XYZ file of C-alpha atoms in Angstrom:
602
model
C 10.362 -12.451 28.820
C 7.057 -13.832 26.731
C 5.848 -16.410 27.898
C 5.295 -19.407 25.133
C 1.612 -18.605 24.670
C 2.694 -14.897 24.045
C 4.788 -14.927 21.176
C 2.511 -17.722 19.404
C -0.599 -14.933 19.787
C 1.522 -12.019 18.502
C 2.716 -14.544 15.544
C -0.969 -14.957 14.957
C -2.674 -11.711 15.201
C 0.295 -10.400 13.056
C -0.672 -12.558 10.229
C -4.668 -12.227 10.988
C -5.233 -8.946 12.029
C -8.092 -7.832 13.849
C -11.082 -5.434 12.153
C -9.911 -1.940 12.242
C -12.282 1.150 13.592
C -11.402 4.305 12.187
C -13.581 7.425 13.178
C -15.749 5.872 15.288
C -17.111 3.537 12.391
C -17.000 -0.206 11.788
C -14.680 -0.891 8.700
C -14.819 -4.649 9.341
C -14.194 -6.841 6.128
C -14.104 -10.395 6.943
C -11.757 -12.671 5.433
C -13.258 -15.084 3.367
C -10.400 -18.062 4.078
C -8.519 -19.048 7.055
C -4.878 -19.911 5.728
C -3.351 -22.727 5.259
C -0.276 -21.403 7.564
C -3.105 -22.226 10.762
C -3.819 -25.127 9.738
C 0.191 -26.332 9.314
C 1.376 -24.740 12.716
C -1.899 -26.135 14.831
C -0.607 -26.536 18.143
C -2.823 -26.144 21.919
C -1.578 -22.575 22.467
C -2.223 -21.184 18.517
C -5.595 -22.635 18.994
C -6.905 -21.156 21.981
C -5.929 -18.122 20.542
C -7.356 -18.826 16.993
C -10.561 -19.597 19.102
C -10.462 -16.118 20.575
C -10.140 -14.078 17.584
C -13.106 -16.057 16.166
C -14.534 -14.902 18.488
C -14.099 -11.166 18.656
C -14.945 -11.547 14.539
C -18.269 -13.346 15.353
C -18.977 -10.632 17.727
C -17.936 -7.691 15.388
C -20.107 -9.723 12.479
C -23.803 -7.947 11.745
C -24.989 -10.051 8.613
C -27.599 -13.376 9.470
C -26.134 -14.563 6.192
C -22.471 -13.706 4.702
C -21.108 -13.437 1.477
C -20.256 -17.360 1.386
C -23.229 -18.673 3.359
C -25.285 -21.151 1.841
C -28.781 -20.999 3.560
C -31.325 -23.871 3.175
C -33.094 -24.162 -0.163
C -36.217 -23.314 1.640
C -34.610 -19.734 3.308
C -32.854 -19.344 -0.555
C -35.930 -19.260 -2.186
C -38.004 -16.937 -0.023
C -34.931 -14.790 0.772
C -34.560 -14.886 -3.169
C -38.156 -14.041 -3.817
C -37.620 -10.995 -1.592
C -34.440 -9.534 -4.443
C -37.186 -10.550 -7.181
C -39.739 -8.413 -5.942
C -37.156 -5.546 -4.871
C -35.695 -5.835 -8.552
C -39.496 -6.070 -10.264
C -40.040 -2.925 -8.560
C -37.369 -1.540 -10.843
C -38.099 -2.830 -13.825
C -41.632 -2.538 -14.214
C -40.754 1.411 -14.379
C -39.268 0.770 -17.321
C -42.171 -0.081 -19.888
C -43.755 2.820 -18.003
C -41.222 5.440 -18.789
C -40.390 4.547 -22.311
C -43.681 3.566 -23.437
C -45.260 6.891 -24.547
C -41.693 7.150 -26.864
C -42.528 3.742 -28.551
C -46.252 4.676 -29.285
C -47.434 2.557 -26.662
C -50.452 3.259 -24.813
C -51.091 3.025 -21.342
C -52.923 0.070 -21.190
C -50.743 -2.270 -24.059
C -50.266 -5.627 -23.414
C -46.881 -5.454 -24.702
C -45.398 -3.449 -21.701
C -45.942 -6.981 -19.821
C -44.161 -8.530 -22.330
C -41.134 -6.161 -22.263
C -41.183 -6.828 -18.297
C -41.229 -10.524 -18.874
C -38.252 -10.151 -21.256
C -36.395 -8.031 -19.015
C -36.950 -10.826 -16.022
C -35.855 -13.540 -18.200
C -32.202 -11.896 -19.609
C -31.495 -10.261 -16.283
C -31.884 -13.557 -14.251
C -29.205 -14.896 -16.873
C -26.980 -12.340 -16.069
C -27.345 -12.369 -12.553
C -26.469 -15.840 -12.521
C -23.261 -15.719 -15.096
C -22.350 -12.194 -12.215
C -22.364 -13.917 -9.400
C -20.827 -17.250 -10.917
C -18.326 -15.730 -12.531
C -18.109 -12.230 -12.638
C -17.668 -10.189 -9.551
C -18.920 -12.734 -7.350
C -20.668 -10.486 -5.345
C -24.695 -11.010 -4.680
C -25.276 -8.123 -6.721
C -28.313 -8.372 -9.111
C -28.334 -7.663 -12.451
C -31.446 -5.473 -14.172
C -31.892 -2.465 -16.090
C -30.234 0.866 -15.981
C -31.658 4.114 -15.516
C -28.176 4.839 -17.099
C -29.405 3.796 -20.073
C -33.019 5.051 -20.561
C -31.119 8.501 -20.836
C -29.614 7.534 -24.050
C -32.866 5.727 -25.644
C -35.007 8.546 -24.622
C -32.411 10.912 -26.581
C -32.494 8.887 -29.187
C -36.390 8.498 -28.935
C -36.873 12.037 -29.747
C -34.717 12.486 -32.832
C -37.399 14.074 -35.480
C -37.697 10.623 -37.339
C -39.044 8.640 -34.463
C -41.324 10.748 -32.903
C -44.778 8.896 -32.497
C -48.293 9.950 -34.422
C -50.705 11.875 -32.578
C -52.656 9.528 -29.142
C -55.798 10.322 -31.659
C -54.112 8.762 -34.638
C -52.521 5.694 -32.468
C -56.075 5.015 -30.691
C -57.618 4.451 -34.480
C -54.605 2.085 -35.625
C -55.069 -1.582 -34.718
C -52.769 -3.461 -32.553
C -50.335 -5.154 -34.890
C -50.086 -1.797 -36.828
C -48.901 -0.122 -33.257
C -46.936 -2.941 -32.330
C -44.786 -2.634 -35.446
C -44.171 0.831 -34.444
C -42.477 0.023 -31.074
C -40.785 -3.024 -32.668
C -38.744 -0.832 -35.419
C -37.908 1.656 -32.357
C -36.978 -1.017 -30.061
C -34.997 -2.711 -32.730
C -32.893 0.585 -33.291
C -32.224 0.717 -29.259
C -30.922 -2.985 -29.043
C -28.974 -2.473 -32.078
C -26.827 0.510 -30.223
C -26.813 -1.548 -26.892
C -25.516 -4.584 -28.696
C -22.457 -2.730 -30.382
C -22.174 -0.618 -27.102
C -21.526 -3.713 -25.231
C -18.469 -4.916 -27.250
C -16.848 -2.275 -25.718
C -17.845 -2.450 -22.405
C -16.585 -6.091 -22.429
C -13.160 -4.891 -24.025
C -12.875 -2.511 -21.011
C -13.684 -4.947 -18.702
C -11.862 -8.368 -19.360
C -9.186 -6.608 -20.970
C -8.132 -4.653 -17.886
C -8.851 -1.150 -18.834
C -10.872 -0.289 -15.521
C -8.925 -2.325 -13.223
C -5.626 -0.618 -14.495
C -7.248 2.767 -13.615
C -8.844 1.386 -10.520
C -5.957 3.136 -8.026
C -6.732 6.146 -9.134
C -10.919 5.607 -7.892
C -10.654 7.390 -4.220
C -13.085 7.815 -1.792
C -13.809 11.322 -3.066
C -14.625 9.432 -6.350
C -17.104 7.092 -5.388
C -18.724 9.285 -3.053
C -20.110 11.451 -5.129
C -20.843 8.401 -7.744
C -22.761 6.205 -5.218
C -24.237 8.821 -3.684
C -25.681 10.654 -6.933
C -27.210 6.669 -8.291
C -29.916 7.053 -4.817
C -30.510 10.939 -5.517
C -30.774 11.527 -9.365
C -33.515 9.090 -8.395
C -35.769 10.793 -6.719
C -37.577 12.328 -9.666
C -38.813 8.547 -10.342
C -39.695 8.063 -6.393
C -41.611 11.613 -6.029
C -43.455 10.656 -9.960
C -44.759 7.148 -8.502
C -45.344 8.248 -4.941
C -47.543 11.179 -5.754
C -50.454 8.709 -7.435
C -51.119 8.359 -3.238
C -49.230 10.278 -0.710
C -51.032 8.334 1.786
C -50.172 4.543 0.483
C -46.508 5.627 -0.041
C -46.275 7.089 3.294
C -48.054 4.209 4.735
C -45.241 1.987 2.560
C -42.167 4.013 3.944
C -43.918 3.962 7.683
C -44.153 0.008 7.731
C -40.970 -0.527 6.079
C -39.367 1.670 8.694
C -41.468 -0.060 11.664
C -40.355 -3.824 10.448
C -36.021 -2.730 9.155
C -35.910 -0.382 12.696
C -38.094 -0.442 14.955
C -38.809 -4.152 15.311
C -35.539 -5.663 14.061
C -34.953 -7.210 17.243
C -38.196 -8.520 17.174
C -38.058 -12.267 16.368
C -40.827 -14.590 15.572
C -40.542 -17.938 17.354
C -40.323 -21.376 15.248
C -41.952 -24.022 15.595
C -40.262 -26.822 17.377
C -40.322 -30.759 17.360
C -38.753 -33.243 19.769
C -38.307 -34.177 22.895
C -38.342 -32.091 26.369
C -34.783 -31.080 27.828
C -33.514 -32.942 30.553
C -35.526 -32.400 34.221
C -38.728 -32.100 32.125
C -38.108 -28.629 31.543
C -39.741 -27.465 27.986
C -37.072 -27.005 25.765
C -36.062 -23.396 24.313
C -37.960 -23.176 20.932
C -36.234 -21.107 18.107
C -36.603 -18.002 16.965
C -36.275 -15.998 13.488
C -35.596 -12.523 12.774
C -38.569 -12.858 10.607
C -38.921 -8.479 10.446
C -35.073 -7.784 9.503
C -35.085 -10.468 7.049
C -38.336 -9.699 5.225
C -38.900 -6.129 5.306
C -39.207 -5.162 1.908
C -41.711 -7.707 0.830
C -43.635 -7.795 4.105
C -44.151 -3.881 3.485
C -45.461 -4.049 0.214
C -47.717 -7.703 0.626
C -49.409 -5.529 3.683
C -49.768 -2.501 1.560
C -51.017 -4.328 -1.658
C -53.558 -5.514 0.961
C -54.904 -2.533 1.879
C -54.787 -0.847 -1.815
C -57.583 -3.485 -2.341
C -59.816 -3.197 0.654
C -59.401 0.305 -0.284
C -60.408 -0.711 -3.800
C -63.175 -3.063 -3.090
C -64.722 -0.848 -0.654
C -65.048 1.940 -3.179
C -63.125 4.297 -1.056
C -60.499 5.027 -3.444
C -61.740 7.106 -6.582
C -61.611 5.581 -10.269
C -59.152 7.576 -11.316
C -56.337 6.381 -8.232
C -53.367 4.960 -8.628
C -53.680 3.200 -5.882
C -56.616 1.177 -6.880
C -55.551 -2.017 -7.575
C -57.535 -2.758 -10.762
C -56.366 0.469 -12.693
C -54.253 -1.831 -14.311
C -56.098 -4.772 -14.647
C -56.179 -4.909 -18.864
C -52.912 -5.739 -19.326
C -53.263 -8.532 -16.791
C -55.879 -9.740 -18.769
C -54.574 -9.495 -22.543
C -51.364 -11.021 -21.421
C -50.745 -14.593 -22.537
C -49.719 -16.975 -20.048
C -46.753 -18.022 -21.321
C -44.599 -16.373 -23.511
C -40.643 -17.616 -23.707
C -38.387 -15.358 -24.430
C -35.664 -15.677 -27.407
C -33.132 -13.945 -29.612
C -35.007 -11.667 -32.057
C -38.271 -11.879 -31.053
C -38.749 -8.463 -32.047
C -36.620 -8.689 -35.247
C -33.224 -7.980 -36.346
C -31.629 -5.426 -34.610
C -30.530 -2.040 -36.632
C -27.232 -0.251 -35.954
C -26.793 3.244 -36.231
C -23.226 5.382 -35.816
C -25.397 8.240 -33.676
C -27.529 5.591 -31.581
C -24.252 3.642 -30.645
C -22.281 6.922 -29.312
C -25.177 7.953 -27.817
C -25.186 4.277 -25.784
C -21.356 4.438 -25.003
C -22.107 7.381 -22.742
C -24.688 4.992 -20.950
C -21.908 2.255 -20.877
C -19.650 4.528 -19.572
C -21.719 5.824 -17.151
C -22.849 2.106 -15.797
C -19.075 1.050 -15.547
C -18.095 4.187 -13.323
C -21.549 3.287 -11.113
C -21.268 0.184 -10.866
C -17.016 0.237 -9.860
C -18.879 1.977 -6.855
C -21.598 -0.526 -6.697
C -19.461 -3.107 -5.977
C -17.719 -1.939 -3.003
C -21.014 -0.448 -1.723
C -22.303 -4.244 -2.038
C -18.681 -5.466 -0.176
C -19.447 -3.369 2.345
C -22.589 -4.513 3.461
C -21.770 -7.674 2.646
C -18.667 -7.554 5.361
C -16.739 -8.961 2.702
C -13.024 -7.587 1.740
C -13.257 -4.878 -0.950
C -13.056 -6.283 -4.922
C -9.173 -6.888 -5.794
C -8.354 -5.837 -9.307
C -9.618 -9.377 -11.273
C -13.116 -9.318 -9.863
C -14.092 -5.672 -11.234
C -12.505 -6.562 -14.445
C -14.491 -9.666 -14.332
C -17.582 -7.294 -13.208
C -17.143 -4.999 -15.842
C -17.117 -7.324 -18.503
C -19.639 -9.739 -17.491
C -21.933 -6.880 -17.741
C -20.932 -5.869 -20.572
C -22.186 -9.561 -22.038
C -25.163 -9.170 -20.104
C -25.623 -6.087 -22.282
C -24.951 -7.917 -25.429
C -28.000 -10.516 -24.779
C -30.190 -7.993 -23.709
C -29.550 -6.283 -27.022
C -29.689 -10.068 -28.875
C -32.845 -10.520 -26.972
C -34.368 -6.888 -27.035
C -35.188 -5.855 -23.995
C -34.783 -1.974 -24.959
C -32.428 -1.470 -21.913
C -29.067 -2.712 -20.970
C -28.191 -4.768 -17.488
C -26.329 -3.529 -14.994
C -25.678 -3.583 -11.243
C -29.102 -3.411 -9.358
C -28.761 -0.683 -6.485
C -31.989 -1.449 -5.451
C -31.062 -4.267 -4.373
C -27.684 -3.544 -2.492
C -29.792 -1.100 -0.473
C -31.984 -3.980 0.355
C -29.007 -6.393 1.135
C -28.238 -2.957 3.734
C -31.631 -3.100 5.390
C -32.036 -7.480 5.346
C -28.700 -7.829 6.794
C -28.832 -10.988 3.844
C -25.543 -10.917 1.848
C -25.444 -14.306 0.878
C -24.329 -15.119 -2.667
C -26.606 -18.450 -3.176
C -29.464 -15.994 -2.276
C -28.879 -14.036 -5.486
C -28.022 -17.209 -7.611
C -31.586 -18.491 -6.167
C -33.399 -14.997 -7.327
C -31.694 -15.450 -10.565
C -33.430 -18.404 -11.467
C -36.696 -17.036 -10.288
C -36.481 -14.437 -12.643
C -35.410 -16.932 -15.566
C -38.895 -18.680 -14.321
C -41.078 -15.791 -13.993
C -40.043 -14.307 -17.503
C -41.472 -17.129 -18.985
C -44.388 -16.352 -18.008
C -46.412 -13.255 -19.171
C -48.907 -12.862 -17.025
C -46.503 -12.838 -14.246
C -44.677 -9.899 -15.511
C -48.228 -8.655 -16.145
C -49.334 -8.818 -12.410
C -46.264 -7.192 -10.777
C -47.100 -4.054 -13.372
C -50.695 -3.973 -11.850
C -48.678 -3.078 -8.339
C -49.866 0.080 -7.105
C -47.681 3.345 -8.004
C -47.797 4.466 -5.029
C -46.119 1.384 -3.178
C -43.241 1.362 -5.738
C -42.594 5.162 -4.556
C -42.443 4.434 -0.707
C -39.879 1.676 -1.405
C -38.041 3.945 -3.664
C -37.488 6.343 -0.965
C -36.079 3.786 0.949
C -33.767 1.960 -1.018
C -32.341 4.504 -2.710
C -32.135 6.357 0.023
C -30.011 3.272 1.536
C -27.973 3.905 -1.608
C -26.946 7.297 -1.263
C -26.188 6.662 2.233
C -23.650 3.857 1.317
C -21.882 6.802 -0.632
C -21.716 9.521 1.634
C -20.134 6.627 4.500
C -17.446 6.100 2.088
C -16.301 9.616 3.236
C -15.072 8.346 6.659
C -11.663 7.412 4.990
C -10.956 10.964 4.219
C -10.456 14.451 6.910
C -13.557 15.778 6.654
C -11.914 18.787 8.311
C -9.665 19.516 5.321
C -11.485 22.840 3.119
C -9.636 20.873 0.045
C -12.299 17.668 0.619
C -15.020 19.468 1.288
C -14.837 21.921 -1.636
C -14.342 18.725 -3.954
C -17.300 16.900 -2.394
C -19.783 20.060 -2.047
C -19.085 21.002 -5.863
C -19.346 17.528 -7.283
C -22.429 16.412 -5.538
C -24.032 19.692 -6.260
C -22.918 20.718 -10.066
C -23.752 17.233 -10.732
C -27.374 17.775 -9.638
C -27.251 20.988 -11.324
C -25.978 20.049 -14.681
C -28.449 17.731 -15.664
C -31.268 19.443 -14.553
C -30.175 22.392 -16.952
C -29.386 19.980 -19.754
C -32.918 17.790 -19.553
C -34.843 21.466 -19.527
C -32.407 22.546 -22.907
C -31.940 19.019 -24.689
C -30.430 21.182 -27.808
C -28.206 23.222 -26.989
C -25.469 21.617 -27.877
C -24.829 22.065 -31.686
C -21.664 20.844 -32.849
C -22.398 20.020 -36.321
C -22.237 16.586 -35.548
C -25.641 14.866 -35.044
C -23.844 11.678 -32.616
C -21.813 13.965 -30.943
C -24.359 16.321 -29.821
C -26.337 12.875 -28.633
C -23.074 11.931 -26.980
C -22.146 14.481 -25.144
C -25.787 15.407 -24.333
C -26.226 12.191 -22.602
C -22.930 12.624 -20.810
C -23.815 15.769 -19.562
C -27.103 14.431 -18.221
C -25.826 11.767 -16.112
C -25.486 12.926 -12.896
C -23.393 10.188 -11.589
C -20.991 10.511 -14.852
C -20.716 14.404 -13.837
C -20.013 13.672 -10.034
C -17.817 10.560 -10.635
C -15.443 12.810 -13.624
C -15.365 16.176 -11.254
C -14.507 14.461 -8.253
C -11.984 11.944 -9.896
C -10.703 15.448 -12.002
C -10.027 16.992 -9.269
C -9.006 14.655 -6.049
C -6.387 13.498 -8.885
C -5.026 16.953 -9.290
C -5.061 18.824 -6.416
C -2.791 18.450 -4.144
C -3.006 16.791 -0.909
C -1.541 14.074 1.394
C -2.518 11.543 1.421
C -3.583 11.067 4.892
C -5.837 14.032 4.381
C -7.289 11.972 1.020
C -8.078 8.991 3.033
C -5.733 6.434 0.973
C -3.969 5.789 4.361
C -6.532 3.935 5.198
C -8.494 2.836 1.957
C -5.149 1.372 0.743
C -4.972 -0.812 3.613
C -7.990 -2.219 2.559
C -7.152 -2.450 -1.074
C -4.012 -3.902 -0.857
C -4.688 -6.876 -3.403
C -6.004 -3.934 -5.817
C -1.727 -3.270 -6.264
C -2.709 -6.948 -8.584
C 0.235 -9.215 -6.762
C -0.350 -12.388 -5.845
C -0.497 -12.619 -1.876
C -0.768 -15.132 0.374
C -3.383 -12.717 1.994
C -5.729 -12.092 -1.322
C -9.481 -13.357 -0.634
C -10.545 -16.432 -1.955
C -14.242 -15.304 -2.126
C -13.677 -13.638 -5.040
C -11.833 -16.805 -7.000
C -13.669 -18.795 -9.666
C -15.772 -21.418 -8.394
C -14.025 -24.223 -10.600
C -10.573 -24.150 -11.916
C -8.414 -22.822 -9.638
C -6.112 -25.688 -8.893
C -4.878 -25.458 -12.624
C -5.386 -21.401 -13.361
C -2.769 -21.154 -10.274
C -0.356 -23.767 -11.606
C -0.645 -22.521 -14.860
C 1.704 -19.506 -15.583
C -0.136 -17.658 -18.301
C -3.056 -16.589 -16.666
C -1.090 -14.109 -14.309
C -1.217 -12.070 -17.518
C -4.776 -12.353 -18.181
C -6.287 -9.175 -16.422
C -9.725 -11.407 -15.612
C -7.738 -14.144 -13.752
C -7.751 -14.260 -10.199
C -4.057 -14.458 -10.502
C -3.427 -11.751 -12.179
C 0.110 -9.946 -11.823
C 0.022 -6.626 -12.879
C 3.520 -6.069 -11.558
């Protein structure tokens, strides 16, 4: 017979399960509320047992900070600082890569104020995401996904810039009305882009499909967002092969090698008892602070280098190759709708952004469980993406409002830095989201983080992203890797997908359909890696058959069971709004509203 104790502990752990390990990996998801059922039947033996699962959850726990951790303002700010500088890294690559196609030159003041622009509307959206959107710390920032489409668009015959010998004799305002009108025509597609993102979004049309998103799905889709990148890491690393590797070597030292390593605090007060000193405290000061302690140290040596005269003129790595813009730049320029004009709209510009819209919802449906899953949170039910989706599509619509010749989307940057920090706090973000506002008001700011060496932005690169593909390939441990079906759908769609693109970017017309927006469109599309990997392995894991035990939704079901969109007792409160709730759940309407966190799809 069970004893008392006995039956109240299998009564408990049948209702509060403990995490699972499947393969020999970790696929711990904390619950984000204890329910209200402990609380009701609170008796001695419940608790000791309540007190013991705790416990086995605190032990099985690897974050300093979890998703609903609220740090001290102090820790939010510098932990915050740490995403701005990860997500700067990112954008300032931006000016840089479309500038030659809007007749900038290298050494315009305006690519600061692009950078400031991009600061300012991204910390908006990053605030309004994690508020209430997906709720996950996920910043918000520009999209390679959509430079592919602008740069298409960018070399249509009738924006093709003037000769460098031409633009070098024109005076500024004449070549800053030539990037305006170009800019103008790119913020006029993202703005009518993003009406349709948002109608995909909050109206349900991604969570609806969202069952049909298997591991062999996102695999290929998170994994291709860290490699199609590497073009961009290999272009800024090569300005110094020595200060990148020097980058990647202390960012590996401080994330690896001396994570365990913790600086000891300063203490206050009085001794313990028997006049022994009292214990002081300690920080994990190297696996909280990697990123930025990694480039601060490498900045610093970039200008000893500099000042010592033992980098040549023509580095990269010097750090005042740069130093023009810093000094044209204003110091304080506020951002604001139109500041570049009116946007224009045309029918080939928009279809040629829908494939970058497209492409940014199927990345960042990935991007959000890659960010659940380092932040030990339970995997996005079917409310939150649609709330994801559609909260970047607004963040699109301001950023084409405001101009910042790119839309916003998830930041996988910064997931991969949330992987190597061990920080997964949401506050954290909502703090880095009003640094950004801050910082984009001010030009010289944006200036300054452009004047960062090349070469450190490509040693980071090869880090984070390569964090990012590595979140995409461990989403394969839900599926038997023994099974020829799985690893013919993940070989081809990984590889064709690297392939494609490739072919398409060395033979931009080849497709001739008659049809100038459709050849953009389906140009684009083709030259998205992820969009290639994400359609062949969704194509196919969809249509061949297999069980699925061999498909891994055995197991990924189990941890999408509030995707089915019932209401459970069980269904994380982490991702609810943060005000509201008491009257959205009484209210009987808003089980049919697809963005509501109780949403009944049944």
């Amino acid at each position: 017979m069970d004893t008392e104790a006995q039956k109240e502990s299998k009564k408990l752990f049948s209702k509060q399960p403990l995490p699972v390990i499947n393969d020999g990996l970790n696929n711990n998801f904390l619950k984000c509320d204890i329910k209200e059922e402990n609380e009701k039947n609170n008796n001695a033996g419940k608790n000791k047992f309540e007190s013991f699962e705790e416990d086995v959850v605190e032990a099985e726990k690897t974050l300093h900070y979890g998703l609903e951790d609220n740090p001290p303002w102090y820790t939010c700010v510098v932990l915050g600082f740490q995403h701005y500088i990860t997500f700067v890294v990112g954008i300032a690559s931006v000016p840089m890569i479309m500038g030659p196609k809007l007749c900038m030159l290298e050494d315009d003041a305006s690519r600061g104020e692009l950078v400031s622009t991009l600061m300012f509307v991204s910390g908006i959206v990053t605030i309004l995401q994690t508020t209430i959107g997906v709720r996950l710390p996920i910043v918000q920032g520009s999209s390679f996904g959509f430079l592919a489409p602008a740069l298409a668009l960018l070399n249509l015959p009738k924006w093709q810039c003037p000769p460098q010998e031409e633009l070098l004799q024109m005076s500024a305002d004449d070549r800053r009305a030539l990037w305006q009108v170009r800019i103008n025509e790119i913020s006029g597609a993202i703005l009518v882009a993003s009406l349709f993102q948002m109608l995909i979004g909050y109206g349900g049309l991604i969570g609806s499909v969202l069952k049909y998103i298997t591991p062999l799905t996102i695999a290929p889709t998170v994994a291709l967002i860290g490699l199609c990148l590497f073009d961009a890491a290999a272009r800024e690393a090569s300005g110094n092969w020595w200060i990148a590797a020097g980058t990647i070597a202390l960012l590996t030292t401080f994330s690896l090698y001396m994570r365990f390593l913790e600086v000891p605090l300063p203490t206050w007060g009085k001794k313990a008892k028997g006049g022994e000193k009292s214990k002081g405290r300690t920080f994990p000061f190297f696996q909280i602070f990697p990123v930025l302690t990694a480039m601060v140290v490498m900045w610093v040596i970039c200008g000893l280098l500099t000042a010592t005269g033992l980098l040549p003129e023509e580095n990269l790595a010097r750090t005042d190759s740069k130093l023009k813009i810093l000094h044209e730049a204003p110091w304080f320029n506020f951002p604001y709708p139109g500041q570049w004009g009116s946007p224009t709209v045309s029918a080939a510009a928009v279809f040629g952004m829908l494939a970058g819209v497209i492409a940014g919802a199927i990345e960042s449906v990935g991007d959000y469980y890659a960010c659940a899953q380092f932040c030990e949170a339970p995997p996005p039910p079917i409310h939150a993406v649609n709330r994801g989706i559609g909260t970047e599509g607004l963040g699109c619509l301001l950023a084409g409002i405001w101009g910042t010749g790119n839309g916003t989307t998830s930041f996988s940057q910064n997931i991969g830095a949330i992987g190597v920090t061990k920080v997964g706090s949401r506050r954290v973000v909502q703090y880095a989201g009003v640094i950004m506002i801050i910082m984009g008001a001010f030009s010289k700011v944006g200036a300054f983080f452009i004047t960062i060496p090349s070469p450190i932005f490509g040693g980071v690169f090869c880090i984070t992203f390569g964090m990012v593909t590595a979140v995409g390939i461990s989403t394969l441990h839900f599926v038997s890797l023994k099974s020829f079906r799985n690893m013919y759908i993940i070989g081809f769609s990984i590889f064709f997908a690297l392939v494609l693109p490739r072919w398409m970017h060395s033979n931009p017309n080849v497709i001739q359909t008659g049809s100038e927006f459709l050849d953009q469109l389906f140009t684009v599309l083709l030259s998205t890696s992820m969009f290639v990997g994400g359609i062949i392995g969704f194509v196919l894991d969809n249509t061949v058959p297999g069980t699925d035990e061999e498909r891994g939704l055995t197991t990924w079901n189990k941890h999408h069971a509030s995707a089915e969109g019932t209401v459970a007792e069980d269904t994380p409160t982490c991702y609810d709004l943060p005000f509201g709730m008491e009257a959205i759940r009484k209210a009987k309407w808003t089980r049919f509203l697809p963005f509501m966190p109780t949403f009944n799809r049944a």
